[in-house]
């Protein structure tokens, strides 16, 4: 599959989706996009900048949701033109899809909405590449039905993304088998290493997280064999407006990516034995 001008798949180096969870300011967006572009260029990693203009799935109505549609699209357009990288953002049921698709390169659907047929097809009809997050309540093989809904619109640029499964109160567990199982959809498989360490609603009015486990899960996923890695990053996670507890620090990103690139190269040079059974 072609994505933003580069090839993606198990025969290609992994691509990276990264950036702060929510758009906070234009300055922060431009600075983080520039830093991420510099390090991914050095490491030869195809890169898509991610940040959301609206986080509609917050734990509390008092939680920060982002800068809104108008300001968010303006900022993402500046990132795209000034920094020269493709951009991805979340969309929701009330999002004006055509307006967002006129600027954004990749659309992402929230995990909670993966079973909403009208929504999935409305996003897919834009013709843009779509990263569909697997619901925290969904078995990996059930993503086949979700992909069929999206492809029924004629859009073949569909990706599937693992972000953990609900496992008890305020906890998620990532089953690495799901990354292999979801290959059966014939879609590029993406692993979300940062939301997988989220503790949904774990701090009462907001979600907690265990960012120390981001490298653990990222290494494991790359060792399984994935097309892409989703890993939100922030220069000051403790003060991030959204998902700070599970964001990876920007100043630690390059050292982690170096390890992941080396591991990806070794894994993809080998035959994946599970594909031969």
CSV table of C-alpha atoms in Angstrom, one decimal:
chain,number,residue,atom,x,y,z
A,1,UNK,CA,0.0,0.0,0.0
A,2,UNK,CA,1.1,3.5,-0.7
A,3,UNK,CA,0.8,6.0,2.2
A,4,UNK,CA,1.7,9.6,1.8
A,5,UNK,CA,4.1,8.8,-1.0
A,6,UNK,CA,5.9,5.9,0.6
A,7,UNK,CA,5.4,2.1,0.5
A,8,UNK,CA,4.2,0.4,3.7
A,9,UNK,CA,4.0,-3.3,4.6
A,10,UNK,CA,6.0,-6.1,6.2
A,11,UNK,CA,8.6,-5.8,3.4
A,12,UNK,CA,9.2,-2.2,4.2
A,13,UNK,CA,10.8,-0.3,7.2
A,14,UNK,CA,8.1,0.7,9.8
A,15,UNK,CA,6.7,4.1,9.5
A,16,UNK,CA,6.1,6.3,12.5
A,17,UNK,CA,3.0,8.3,13.5
A,18,UNK,CA,3.9,10.7,16.3
A,19,UNK,CA,3.3,14.1,17.9
A,20,UNK,CA,1.5,15.5,21.0
A,21,UNK,CA,-1.9,13.9,21.6
A,22,UNK,CA,-3.8,17.2,21.3
A,23,UNK,CA,-2.9,20.4,19.5
A,24,UNK,CA,-2.0,22.9,22.3
A,25,UNK,CA,-0.4,25.8,20.5
A,26,UNK,CA,0.9,26.6,17.0
A,27,UNK,CA,4.4,27.0,18.4
A,28,UNK,CA,4.4,23.6,20.1
A,29,UNK,CA,3.1,21.9,17.0
A,30,UNK,CA,5.8,23.4,14.7
A,31,UNK,CA,8.6,22.8,17.2
A,32,UNK,CA,7.6,19.1,17.8
A,33,UNK,CA,7.0,18.4,14.1
A,34,UNK,CA,10.4,19.9,13.3
A,35,UNK,CA,12.2,17.8,15.9
A,36,UNK,CA,10.5,14.6,14.9
A,37,UNK,CA,11.1,15.2,11.3
A,38,UNK,CA,14.8,15.8,11.9
A,39,UNK,CA,15.3,12.6,13.9
A,40,UNK,CA,13.2,10.4,11.6
A,41,UNK,CA,15.1,11.7,8.6
A,42,UNK,CA,18.4,10.8,10.2
A,43,UNK,CA,17.1,7.3,11.0
A,44,UNK,CA,15.4,6.8,7.6
A,45,UNK,CA,11.9,6.4,9.1
A,46,UNK,CA,8.9,7.5,7.1
A,47,UNK,CA,7.1,10.0,9.3
A,48,UNK,CA,3.5,11.3,9.7
A,49,UNK,CA,2.8,14.0,12.3
A,50,UNK,CA,-0.1,13.4,14.5
A,51,UNK,CA,-2.1,15.8,16.7
A,52,UNK,CA,-5.8,16.2,17.3
A,53,UNK,CA,-7.8,19.4,17.1
A,54,UNK,CA,-10.6,17.8,19.3
A,55,UNK,CA,-10.4,15.0,21.8
A,56,UNK,CA,-14.1,14.1,22.1
A,57,UNK,CA,-13.5,11.0,24.2
A,58,UNK,CA,-12.2,12.7,27.4
A,59,UNK,CA,-13.0,11.1,30.8
A,60,UNK,CA,-14.6,14.4,32.0
A,61,UNK,CA,-16.3,17.2,30.3
A,62,UNK,CA,-13.9,19.5,32.1
A,63,UNK,CA,-10.8,17.9,30.5
A,64,UNK,CA,-8.9,19.8,27.8
A,65,UNK,CA,-10.1,18.8,24.3
A,66,UNK,CA,-7.9,20.8,22.0
A,67,UNK,CA,-8.0,24.0,20.1
A,68,UNK,CA,-11.1,23.2,18.0
A,69,UNK,CA,-11.6,22.7,14.3
A,70,UNK,CA,-10.8,26.0,12.8
A,71,UNK,CA,-7.6,26.7,14.7
A,72,UNK,CA,-6.6,23.1,14.6
A,73,UNK,CA,-6.8,22.8,10.8
A,74,UNK,CA,-4.9,26.1,10.4
A,75,UNK,CA,-2.1,24.8,12.6
A,76,UNK,CA,-2.0,21.4,10.9
A,77,UNK,CA,-1.8,23.1,7.5
A,78,UNK,CA,1.1,25.2,8.7
A,79,UNK,CA,2.9,22.0,10.0
A,80,UNK,CA,2.3,20.4,6.6
A,81,UNK,CA,3.6,23.3,4.5
A,82,UNK,CA,6.2,24.8,6.8
A,83,UNK,CA,7.8,21.6,8.1
A,84,UNK,CA,7.0,19.5,5.0
A,85,UNK,CA,5.5,16.4,6.6
A,86,UNK,CA,2.2,14.7,6.1
A,87,UNK,CA,-0.3,15.1,9.0
A,88,UNK,CA,-2.9,12.9,10.7
A,89,UNK,CA,-5.7,13.8,13.0
A,90,UNK,CA,-8.6,12.1,14.8
A,91,UNK,CA,-12.2,12.6,13.5
A,92,UNK,CA,-15.5,12.0,15.2
A,93,UNK,CA,-19.1,11.5,14.3
A,94,UNK,CA,-19.9,15.2,14.1
A,95,UNK,CA,-16.7,16.1,12.2
A,96,UNK,CA,-17.1,17.9,8.8
A,97,UNK,CA,-15.2,15.2,7.0
A,98,UNK,CA,-14.7,17.0,3.7
A,99,UNK,CA,-13.3,20.1,5.4
A,100,UNK,CA,-10.8,18.1,7.4
A,101,UNK,CA,-9.9,15.9,4.4
A,102,UNK,CA,-9.1,18.9,2.3
A,103,UNK,CA,-6.1,19.6,4.6
A,104,UNK,CA,-5.2,16.4,6.5
A,105,UNK,CA,-3.4,13.5,4.8
A,106,UNK,CA,-4.6,10.6,7.0
A,107,UNK,CA,-7.7,10.3,9.0
A,108,UNK,CA,-7.9,8.3,12.3
A,109,UNK,CA,-11.0,6.8,13.8
A,110,UNK,CA,-11.2,6.5,17.6
A,111,UNK,CA,-11.3,3.0,19.0
A,112,UNK,CA,-14.7,3.4,20.7
A,113,UNK,CA,-16.3,4.2,17.3
A,114,UNK,CA,-15.0,1.2,15.3
A,115,UNK,CA,-18.4,-0.6,15.3
A,116,UNK,CA,-20.3,2.5,14.1
A,117,UNK,CA,-21.0,1.5,10.5
A,118,UNK,CA,-22.2,4.9,9.3
A,119,UNK,CA,-19.2,6.6,10.9
A,120,UNK,CA,-16.6,4.2,9.5
A,121,UNK,CA,-18.1,4.5,6.0
A,122,UNK,CA,-18.4,8.3,6.2
A,123,UNK,CA,-14.7,8.6,7.0
A,124,UNK,CA,-13.7,6.1,4.3
A,125,UNK,CA,-15.7,7.9,1.7
A,126,UNK,CA,-13.4,10.9,1.8
A,127,UNK,CA,-10.9,8.7,-0.1
A,128,UNK,CA,-8.1,9.5,2.3
A,129,UNK,CA,-6.1,6.8,4.0
A,130,UNK,CA,-7.8,5.8,7.3
A,131,UNK,CA,-6.2,4.4,10.4
A,132,UNK,CA,-8.9,2.4,12.2
A,133,UNK,CA,-8.2,1.8,15.8
A,134,UNK,CA,-9.4,-1.5,17.1
A,135,UNK,CA,-11.9,-1.1,19.9
A,136,UNK,CA,-10.7,-2.0,23.5
A,137,UNK,CA,-13.6,-4.4,23.5
A,138,UNK,CA,-13.0,-6.1,20.2
A,139,UNK,CA,-11.2,-9.4,19.3
A,140,UNK,CA,-8.6,-8.9,16.6
A,141,UNK,CA,-10.3,-11.2,14.1
A,142,UNK,CA,-13.5,-9.0,14.4
A,143,UNK,CA,-11.6,-6.2,12.6
A,144,UNK,CA,-12.2,-8.1,9.4
A,145,UNK,CA,-15.9,-6.9,9.5
A,146,UNK,CA,-14.8,-3.3,10.2
A,147,UNK,CA,-12.4,-3.3,7.3
A,148,UNK,CA,-15.1,-4.8,5.0
A,149,UNK,CA,-17.4,-1.9,5.9
A,150,UNK,CA,-14.7,0.6,5.1
A,151,UNK,CA,-13.7,-1.0,1.8
A,152,UNK,CA,-17.3,-1.2,0.7
A,153,UNK,CA,-17.0,2.5,0.0
A,154,UNK,CA,-14.3,1.8,-2.6
A,155,UNK,CA,-11.5,3.1,-0.4
A,156,UNK,CA,-8.6,0.5,-0.3
A,157,UNK,CA,-6.3,2.7,1.8
A,158,UNK,CA,-7.2,1.2,5.2
A,159,UNK,CA,-5.0,0.5,8.1
A,160,UNK,CA,-5.8,-1.4,11.3
A,161,UNK,CA,-4.4,-0.3,14.7
A,162,UNK,CA,-4.0,-2.2,18.0
A,163,UNK,CA,-4.2,-0.1,21.1
A,164,UNK,CA,-4.8,-2.6,23.9
A,165,UNK,CA,-7.8,-4.6,25.2
A,166,UNK,CA,-9.8,-3.7,28.3
A,167,UNK,CA,-8.6,-6.0,31.1
A,168,UNK,CA,-10.2,-5.3,34.4
A,169,UNK,CA,-10.9,-1.8,35.8
A,170,UNK,CA,-8.8,1.0,34.4
A,171,UNK,CA,-6.4,-1.3,32.7
A,172,UNK,CA,-5.4,-2.4,29.2
A,173,UNK,CA,-3.4,-5.4,28.0
A,174,UNK,CA,-1.8,-5.7,24.6
A,175,UNK,CA,-2.0,-9.2,23.1
A,176,UNK,CA,0.9,-9.4,20.6
A,177,UNK,CA,-0.9,-12.2,18.8
A,178,UNK,CA,-3.4,-9.7,17.6
A,179,UNK,CA,-0.8,-8.0,15.4
A,180,UNK,CA,-0.3,-11.2,13.5
A,181,UNK,CA,-4.0,-12.1,13.5
A,182,UNK,CA,-5.0,-8.7,12.0
A,183,UNK,CA,-2.7,-9.3,9.0
A,184,UNK,CA,-5.6,-11.5,7.8
A,185,UNK,CA,-7.4,-8.2,6.9
A,186,UNK,CA,-4.8,-7.6,4.2
A,187,UNK,CA,-4.3,-4.2,5.7
A,188,UNK,CA,-1.1,-2.6,7.1
A,189,UNK,CA,-1.0,-3.3,10.8
A,190,UNK,CA,-0.1,-0.4,13.2
A,191,UNK,CA,0.7,-0.7,16.9
A,192,UNK,CA,-0.2,2.2,19.2
A,193,UNK,CA,2.5,1.9,21.9
A,194,UNK,CA,1.4,4.9,24.0
A,195,UNK,CA,-2.4,4.4,24.3
A,196,UNK,CA,-1.7,0.7,25.1
A,197,UNK,CA,-0.1,1.8,28.4
A,198,UNK,CA,-3.0,4.2,29.2
A,199,UNK,CA,-5.0,3.6,32.3
A,200,UNK,CA,-8.5,4.7,31.1
A,201,UNK,CA,-10.1,6.9,33.7
A,202,UNK,CA,-7.4,5.8,36.1
A,203,UNK,CA,-7.1,9.2,37.8
A,204,UNK,CA,-10.8,9.7,38.3
A,205,UNK,CA,-11.6,12.6,36.1
A,206,UNK,CA,-8.8,11.8,33.6
A,207,UNK,CA,-6.8,8.8,32.4
A,208,UNK,CA,-3.5,7.7,33.9
A,209,UNK,CA,-0.7,5.9,32.2
A,210,UNK,CA,2.5,3.9,32.6
A,211,UNK,CA,4.9,5.5,30.1
A,212,UNK,CA,7.8,3.4,31.4
A,213,UNK,CA,6.3,0.5,29.6
A,214,UNK,CA,6.1,2.2,26.2
A,215,UNK,CA,9.6,0.9,25.1
A,216,UNK,CA,8.7,-2.6,26.3
A,217,UNK,CA,5.6,-2.8,24.2
A,218,UNK,CA,7.1,-1.0,21.2
A,219,UNK,CA,10.0,-3.4,21.1
A,220,UNK,CA,7.7,-6.4,21.4
A,221,UNK,CA,5.4,-5.1,18.6
A,222,UNK,CA,8.4,-4.4,16.2
A,223,UNK,CA,9.7,-7.9,17.0
A,224,UNK,CA,6.3,-9.4,15.9
A,225,UNK,CA,6.5,-7.5,12.6
A,226,UNK,CA,4.4,-4.4,12.0
A,227,UNK,CA,3.9,-1.9,9.2
A,228,UNK,CA,3.7,1.1,11.4
A,229,UNK,CA,4.2,2.4,14.9
A,230,UNK,CA,2.0,5.0,16.6
A,231,UNK,CA,3.8,6.7,19.5
A,232,UNK,CA,2.7,10.0,20.9
A,233,UNK,CA,5.4,12.3,22.2
A,234,UNK,CA,5.6,15.5,24.1
A,235,UNK,CA,8.5,17.7,25.3
A,236,UNK,CA,7.0,18.0,28.8
A,237,UNK,CA,4.6,15.0,29.3
A,238,UNK,CA,3.9,16.0,32.9
A,239,UNK,CA,2.2,19.2,31.7
A,240,UNK,CA,0.7,18.0,28.5
A,241,UNK,CA,-3.0,18.9,28.1
A,242,UNK,CA,-4.0,15.4,27.0
A,243,UNK,CA,-2.6,11.9,27.7
A,244,UNK,CA,0.6,13.1,29.3
A,245,UNK,CA,1.0,10.0,31.6
A,246,UNK,CA,1.3,7.8,28.6
A,247,UNK,CA,3.2,10.1,26.2
A,248,UNK,CA,6.9,9.3,25.6
A,249,UNK,CA,9.3,12.2,26.3
A,250,UNK,CA,10.5,14.0,23.2
A,251,UNK,CA,14.1,14.0,24.4
A,252,UNK,CA,14.1,10.2,24.8
A,253,UNK,CA,12.5,9.5,21.4
A,254,UNK,CA,15.6,9.2,19.3
A,255,UNK,CA,17.3,6.7,21.5
A,256,UNK,CA,14.2,4.5,21.5
A,257,UNK,CA,13.8,4.8,17.7
A,258,UNK,CA,17.4,3.7,17.1
A,259,UNK,CA,16.7,0.5,18.9
A,260,UNK,CA,13.4,-0.1,17.1
A,261,UNK,CA,15.0,0.5,13.7
A,262,UNK,CA,17.7,-2.0,14.4
A,263,UNK,CA,15.2,-4.6,15.6
A,264,UNK,CA,12.8,-3.9,12.7
A,265,UNK,CA,15.7,-4.5,10.2
A,266,UNK,CA,16.6,-7.8,11.8
A,267,UNK,CA,13.0,-9.1,12.0
A,268,UNK,CA,12.1,-8.2,8.4
A,269,UNK,CA,15.2,-9.8,7.0
A,270,UNK,CA,13.9,-13.1,8.3
A,271,UNK,CA,11.0,-15.3,7.2
A,272,UNK,CA,8.1,-14.9,9.5
A,273,UNK,CA,7.5,-18.5,10.6
A,274,UNK,CA,3.9,-17.9,11.5
A,275,UNK,CA,3.1,-17.0,7.9
A,276,UNK,CA,4.4,-20.4,6.7
A,277,UNK,CA,2.0,-22.6,8.7
